[in-house]
Amino acid sequence: MKPFAYVRATSLQDAAAAHGGRPGSRYLAGGTNLVDLMKLGVERPGTLVDISRLPLDGVETLPGGALRIGATARNTDVAAHPLVRSRHPVLAQALLSGASAQLRNVATTGGNLLQRTRCPYFQDVSTPCNKRDPGSGCAAREGVHRDHAVLGHSEHCIATHPSDMAVALAALDAGIELHGPEGTRTVPADAFHRLPGDRPEQDTVIGHGEIVTGVLVPAAAPGTVSLYRKARDRASYAFALASVAAVLELDRDSGRVRRVALAFGGLAHRPWRAGTAEERLTDAEPTPGNVREAVEAELAGARPLRDNAHKIALARNLAADALATLARRAQDATPGTP
């Protein structure tokens, strides 16, 4: 392993200064992804800035009913939190769909957002990979790409983002809090991760020296229902072939959709917010025909590769099942309850 310096941050300012002032630095919290990549030789940081002891591990209610989840809150704790479970079940379900209990006990909210692709070519330093070594090529395009992207990919990269949690946060209109040398800002969750374009090595919009400090989840309107569905090769501890996070609010009198949010995982370089499908379903009845038409319109722009066209049908069926389930729940929900 390449030698590296270690800095234990005692404050946000200390962490941002240490990270921003040292080339090749990385933040360390749970380390469940970063340490693995260091062992493989994919990540070779010059400095690790340990933020695990910063007071960022809480889940708190904000005025108006929003939740703030700290960046170092453990995935297990967030999934089990009563306010998350009652107000935003899609988030709890997504977290429980990812990794093993042992990993969830260590992995953090910020680390989950910043985890890197599990593309085998990215993790194998003997193969070309534009994400790992810009300009070297993409071995996955002509290699084994059954698990790779069908939406938003480029000639430079076809990798998918592995996080389940990030898909739920995109559907919940969450915001990612960032602190850096130039102050603080909040980025919408569905804009935090990038499509590859010609710079696949840049996973997110986070700037050098910036640190994720928390996630803001807006309050859910009364009667809103949500869930997470995931298709994978085995029942647990596997990354998504396709997944969907769905949030639905119905007008109980007309039965029409007042608000819907839909985000796909496993299909792209980032969680894919289904804006076209949402627009078509808003003010419509969530019938199987309307749902299918809306999702088909969303997936019309998919560009499957040789071996992964099956992902389109998976995503379509997952979305149809999720929205049908939520429509039934919304009709049965007690008025005035989230």
XYZ file of C-alpha atoms in Angstrom, residues 97 232-238:
8
model
C -31.660 -2.881 0.580
C -30.925 -7.869 -8.198
C -29.273 -11.185 -8.905
C -29.701 -12.469 -5.365
C -31.999 -11.587 -2.508
C -29.462 -9.656 -0.413
C -26.073 -7.942 -0.456
C -26.211 -7.285 -4.210
